[in-house]
Amino acid sequence: MSILKERYYMEINIQKRVLEANETMADKNRRLFKEKGVFVLNMMSSPGSGKTETLCKTLRCLMPEVATGVIVGDICTRNDADRLETTGAAVVQINTDEFGGDCHLAAHLIEKSALTMDLAALDLLIVENIGNLVCPAEFDIGENAKVVVLSVTEGEDKPLKYPLMFQVADIAILNKIDLLPYLDFDAKEAVDNMKKVHPGLPVFELSAKTEEGMEPWVQWLKDSVAKKGY
Amino acid sequence: MGIAQQMISIALEAIPKDLPDPRVERLNLRVGRMAAVVEDSLKFCFEIISKGTCLEGAQLVIETVPVRARCRKCHHEWEVSDVVFTCPSCEKGEIEVIFGRELEVASLELAD
């Protein structure tokens, strides 16, 4: 830090990354998850894309073969945790309104919740992030992979409006394809837009409701967990 | 809110403890065009959280950093003006963003 005295004011040089503290904690989480042998997936989307329902159906396909736990974040209510618990998975709910109502999950919250779980008994930990396409893209939580979920009831240009989220995602899900016959939504245009922002982004088109297209997504999860060698 | 809180915390830590009654005139930030920050929201959150601190009333000055990308295949570098991330030179998609994701507190200016 240097101090330059100039005329009527003093300028203090800082040059510090705002998210440095979060990144340090995320790295700490990453080491913890590796030590415990858990593959961690950060699931993000706007509110109402069908994350929870997709997760419920996914958990029923994965377990008991892949021991899975979930940390779910919402500003308030335990509704999502209650739904997810019916699958038999270990679930922890984070409500950010208990400390200011943050619109994203930060690394220190994930650490706190993860430490209440029996991580050594898990192969896979899925973090269902708060419904928001903006801030969660900036907050590393120590995950192995990020998935962004877009639904056919949103606009095809969502990826162009939220390029950072689609850039940082490792894979994408296009959900609610069972509704396509009733909408003017152009699925090809939506997927093309995702690939304009992130060339080569793998996209799974599925319906959590009817379970059409679920298999390749579940297989990707199984392969990812296996490849990590845990 | 979280980002504004962290920003203010970084700024307050940078002010020497022995300065009598410091008052911050300006807080200078560097924010990349791709950073997930909405300028108006950030300014609003900053105003709320800075109340009662020596940052209250400070002007938030944001230097916007354009997005620059580099192609991993042909090493071409360019400024990305729209959101299309394909290399304009070799048309491959293996690019890395080298500038444009900054979210930094650059400096602060104290009133005399």
Short mmCIF file of C-alpha atoms in Angstrom, two decimals, chain A residues 18-227:
data_model
loop_
_atom_site.label_atom_id
_atom_site.label_comp_id
_atom_site.label_asym_id
_atom_site.label_seq_id
_atom_site.Cartn_x
_atom_site.Cartn_y
_atom_site.Cartn_z
CA VAL A 18 -13.11 -7.92 -3.82
CA LEU A 19 -13.68 -11.66 -4.00
CA GLU A 20 -10.24 -12.69 -2.73
CA ALA A 21 -11.59 -13.73 0.69
CA ASN A 22 -14.25 -15.91 -0.95
CA GLU A 23 -11.71 -17.46 -3.30
CA THR A 24 -9.43 -18.38 -0.38
CA MET A 25 -12.36 -20.08 1.37
CA ALA A 26 -13.41 -21.83 -1.86
CA ASP A 27 -9.90 -23.28 -2.21
CA LYS A 28 -10.14 -24.48 1.40
CA ASN A 29 -13.46 -26.16 0.57
CA ARG A 30 -11.92 -27.73 -2.51
CA ARG A 31 -9.18 -29.32 -0.37
CA LEU A 32 -11.75 -30.59 2.14
CA PHE A 33 -13.92 -32.17 -0.56
CA LYS A 34 -10.89 -33.81 -2.19
CA GLU A 35 -9.73 -35.20 1.16
CA LYS A 36 -13.19 -36.65 1.80
CA GLY A 37 -13.51 -38.00 -1.74
CA VAL A 38 -16.65 -36.05 -2.74
CA PHE A 39 -17.45 -34.73 -6.22
CA VAL A 40 -19.22 -31.37 -5.85
CA LEU A 41 -21.64 -29.87 -8.37
CA ASN A 42 -22.91 -26.27 -8.19
CA MET A 43 -26.37 -26.03 -9.78
CA MET A 44 -27.48 -22.54 -10.82
CA SER A 45 -30.34 -20.94 -12.72
CA SER A 46 -32.94 -18.20 -12.54
CA PRO A 47 -35.86 -18.81 -10.15
CA GLY A 48 -38.47 -21.24 -11.48
CA SER A 49 -36.34 -23.10 -14.03
CA GLY A 50 -37.07 -26.42 -12.31
CA LYS A 51 -33.82 -27.02 -10.39
CA THR A 52 -35.49 -28.68 -7.42
CA GLU A 53 -37.70 -30.98 -9.46
CA THR A 54 -34.76 -31.91 -11.71
CA LEU A 55 -32.76 -32.69 -8.59
CA CYS A 56 -35.53 -34.77 -7.01
CA LYS A 57 -35.79 -36.93 -10.13
CA THR A 58 -31.99 -37.10 -10.48
CA LEU A 59 -31.53 -38.23 -6.87
CA ARG A 60 -34.04 -41.07 -7.35
CA CYS A 61 -32.02 -42.27 -10.41
CA LEU A 62 -28.61 -41.94 -8.72
CA MET A 63 -29.24 -43.48 -5.31
CA PRO A 64 -28.31 -45.80 -3.73
CA GLU A 65 -25.57 -46.54 -6.31
CA VAL A 66 -24.14 -43.02 -5.93
CA ALA A 67 -24.36 -41.80 -2.32
CA THR A 68 -25.56 -38.20 -2.73
CA GLY A 69 -26.07 -35.26 -0.41
CA VAL A 70 -27.58 -31.86 -1.17
CA ILE A 71 -27.03 -28.36 0.20
CA VAL A 72 -29.91 -26.14 -0.94
CA GLY A 73 -29.90 -22.36 -0.70
CA ASP A 74 -32.89 -20.03 -0.63
CA ILE A 75 -33.44 -16.60 0.86
CA CYS A 76 -36.22 -18.10 2.98
CA THR A 77 -38.37 -21.21 3.59
CA ARG A 78 -37.42 -24.88 3.90
CA ASN A 79 -39.72 -25.88 1.04
CA ASP A 80 -36.96 -27.16 -1.25
CA ALA A 81 -35.23 -29.16 1.51
CA ASP A 82 -38.56 -30.75 2.46
CA ARG A 83 -39.13 -31.86 -1.14
CA LEU A 84 -35.57 -33.12 -1.58
CA GLU A 85 -35.60 -35.08 1.70
CA THR A 86 -38.37 -37.34 0.36
CA THR A 87 -35.76 -38.88 -1.97
CA GLY A 88 -33.79 -40.19 1.03
CA ALA A 89 -30.75 -37.98 0.38
CA ALA A 90 -29.01 -36.11 3.18
CA VAL A 91 -30.16 -32.49 2.77
CA VAL A 92 -29.08 -29.26 4.44
CA GLN A 93 -31.04 -26.02 3.86
CA ILE A 94 -29.34 -22.61 3.99
CA ASN A 95 -31.60 -19.57 4.39
CA THR A 96 -29.68 -16.38 3.69
CA ASP A 97 -32.34 -14.14 5.24
CA GLU A 98 -30.88 -15.20 8.59
CA PHE A 99 -27.89 -12.98 7.77
CA GLY A 100 -28.95 -10.24 5.38
CA GLY A 101 -30.72 -12.03 2.55
CA ASP A 102 -27.83 -12.60 0.15
CA CYS A 103 -28.86 -13.57 -3.36
CA HIS A 104 -26.08 -16.14 -3.82
CA LEU A 105 -24.30 -18.79 -1.76
CA ALA A 106 -20.77 -17.91 -0.69
CA ALA A 107 -17.95 -20.34 0.08
CA HIS A 108 -17.99 -19.84 3.86
CA LEU A 109 -21.69 -20.84 4.03
CA ILE A 110 -20.97 -24.01 2.07
CA GLU A 111 -18.13 -24.90 4.44
CA LYS A 112 -20.36 -24.39 7.47
CA SER A 113 -23.10 -26.64 6.05
CA ALA A 114 -20.75 -29.25 4.61
CA LEU A 115 -19.12 -29.75 7.99
CA THR A 116 -22.50 -30.81 9.45
CA MET A 117 -22.72 -33.64 6.90
CA ASP A 118 -20.95 -37.03 6.86
CA LEU A 119 -18.86 -36.14 3.79
CA ALA A 120 -16.80 -39.33 3.91
CA ALA A 121 -20.01 -41.30 3.32
CA LEU A 122 -20.87 -39.32 0.16
CA ASP A 123 -19.73 -39.82 -3.45
CA LEU A 124 -21.51 -36.70 -4.69
CA LEU A 125 -22.59 -33.40 -3.13
CA ILE A 126 -24.95 -31.19 -5.15
CA VAL A 127 -25.36 -27.54 -4.17
CA GLU A 128 -28.67 -26.13 -5.37
CA ASN A 129 -27.83 -22.43 -5.48
CA ILE A 130 -30.24 -19.55 -5.00
CA GLY A 131 -32.28 -18.77 -8.12
CA ASN A 132 -30.25 -15.96 -9.71
CA LEU A 133 -28.31 -15.82 -12.99
CA VAL A 134 -26.07 -12.92 -11.89
CA CYS A 135 -24.15 -13.19 -8.60
CA PRO A 136 -23.74 -16.97 -8.21
CA ALA A 137 -21.54 -16.94 -11.34
CA GLU A 138 -18.96 -14.89 -9.42
CA PHE A 139 -18.88 -16.93 -6.22
CA ASP A 140 -16.65 -19.99 -6.35
CA ILE A 141 -17.73 -22.39 -3.59
CA GLY A 142 -15.07 -25.06 -4.13
CA GLU A 143 -17.07 -27.12 -6.61
CA ASN A 144 -15.71 -29.56 -9.24
CA ALA A 145 -18.26 -28.47 -11.83
CA LYS A 146 -20.95 -25.87 -12.46
CA VAL A 147 -24.26 -26.61 -14.21
CA VAL A 148 -26.64 -23.89 -15.43
CA VAL A 149 -30.29 -24.77 -15.92
CA LEU A 150 -32.40 -22.85 -18.44
CA SER A 151 -36.07 -23.69 -19.03
CA VAL A 152 -38.13 -23.39 -22.21
CA THR A 153 -40.45 -20.92 -20.46
CA GLU A 154 -37.62 -18.36 -20.44
CA GLY A 155 -36.31 -16.40 -23.44
CA GLU A 156 -34.01 -17.94 -26.05
CA ASP A 157 -31.70 -14.94 -25.58
CA LYS A 158 -31.10 -15.55 -21.86
CA PRO A 159 -27.53 -16.80 -22.54
CA LEU A 160 -26.74 -13.53 -24.38
CA LYS A 161 -28.17 -11.49 -21.50
CA TYR A 162 -26.20 -13.40 -18.85
CA PRO A 163 -22.95 -14.28 -20.64
CA LEU A 164 -20.83 -14.74 -17.50
CA MET A 165 -23.09 -17.47 -16.12
CA PHE A 166 -23.06 -19.42 -19.37
CA GLN A 167 -19.31 -18.84 -19.79
CA VAL A 168 -18.37 -20.26 -16.38
CA ALA A 169 -20.76 -23.23 -16.61
CA ASP A 170 -19.21 -26.61 -17.45
CA ILE A 171 -22.53 -28.02 -18.68
CA ALA A 172 -26.07 -26.76 -19.26
CA ILE A 173 -29.52 -28.27 -18.93
CA LEU A 174 -32.48 -27.11 -21.04
CA ASN A 175 -35.47 -28.14 -18.92
CA LYS A 176 -39.25 -28.49 -19.40
CA ILE A 177 -38.99 -29.78 -23.00
CA ASP A 178 -42.38 -31.45 -22.44
CA LEU A 179 -43.89 -27.97 -22.84
CA LEU A 180 -42.36 -27.30 -26.29
CA PRO A 181 -45.52 -28.22 -28.28
CA TYR A 182 -47.42 -25.46 -26.40
CA LEU A 183 -44.82 -22.68 -26.73
CA ASP A 184 -43.22 -20.59 -29.47
CA PHE A 185 -39.84 -21.25 -27.84
CA ASP A 186 -37.08 -22.14 -30.34
CA ALA A 187 -34.89 -24.72 -28.55
CA LYS A 188 -32.26 -24.71 -31.32
CA GLU A 189 -31.89 -20.93 -31.05
CA ALA A 190 -31.48 -21.17 -27.25
CA VAL A 191 -28.79 -23.85 -27.56
CA ASP A 192 -27.06 -21.88 -30.37
CA ASN A 193 -26.99 -18.83 -28.10
CA MET A 194 -25.46 -20.87 -25.29
CA LYS A 195 -22.75 -22.01 -27.70
CA LYS A 196 -22.13 -18.47 -28.99
CA VAL A 197 -21.22 -17.47 -25.45
CA HIS A 198 -19.51 -20.77 -24.61
CA PRO A 199 -18.46 -22.76 -27.70
CA GLY A 200 -18.57 -26.49 -27.06
CA LEU A 201 -20.75 -26.26 -23.94
CA PRO A 202 -22.44 -29.67 -23.48
CA VAL A 203 -26.23 -29.22 -23.26
CA PHE A 204 -28.69 -31.80 -21.91
CA GLU A 205 -32.26 -31.23 -23.15
CA LEU A 206 -34.69 -32.88 -20.79
CA SER A 207 -37.95 -32.78 -18.90
CA ALA A 208 -37.76 -33.32 -15.14
CA LYS A 209 -41.55 -33.83 -15.18
CA THR A 210 -41.75 -36.63 -17.77
CA GLU A 211 -38.10 -37.74 -17.30
CA GLU A 212 -37.52 -37.60 -21.08
CA GLY A 213 -33.79 -37.02 -21.74
CA MET A 214 -32.76 -37.63 -18.10
CA GLU A 215 -30.54 -40.62 -18.86
CA PRO A 216 -27.58 -38.85 -20.55
CA TRP A 217 -27.54 -36.24 -17.75
CA VAL A 218 -27.56 -38.91 -15.00
CA GLN A 219 -24.88 -40.85 -16.89
CA TRP A 220 -22.73 -37.69 -17.08
CA LEU A 221 -23.02 -37.40 -13.28
CA LYS A 222 -22.10 -41.05 -12.74
CA ASP A 223 -19.13 -40.75 -15.13
CA SER A 224 -17.93 -37.53 -13.45
CA VAL A 225 -18.04 -39.11 -10.00
CA ALA A 226 -16.24 -42.23 -11.28
CA LYS A 227 -13.57 -40.28 -13.23
#
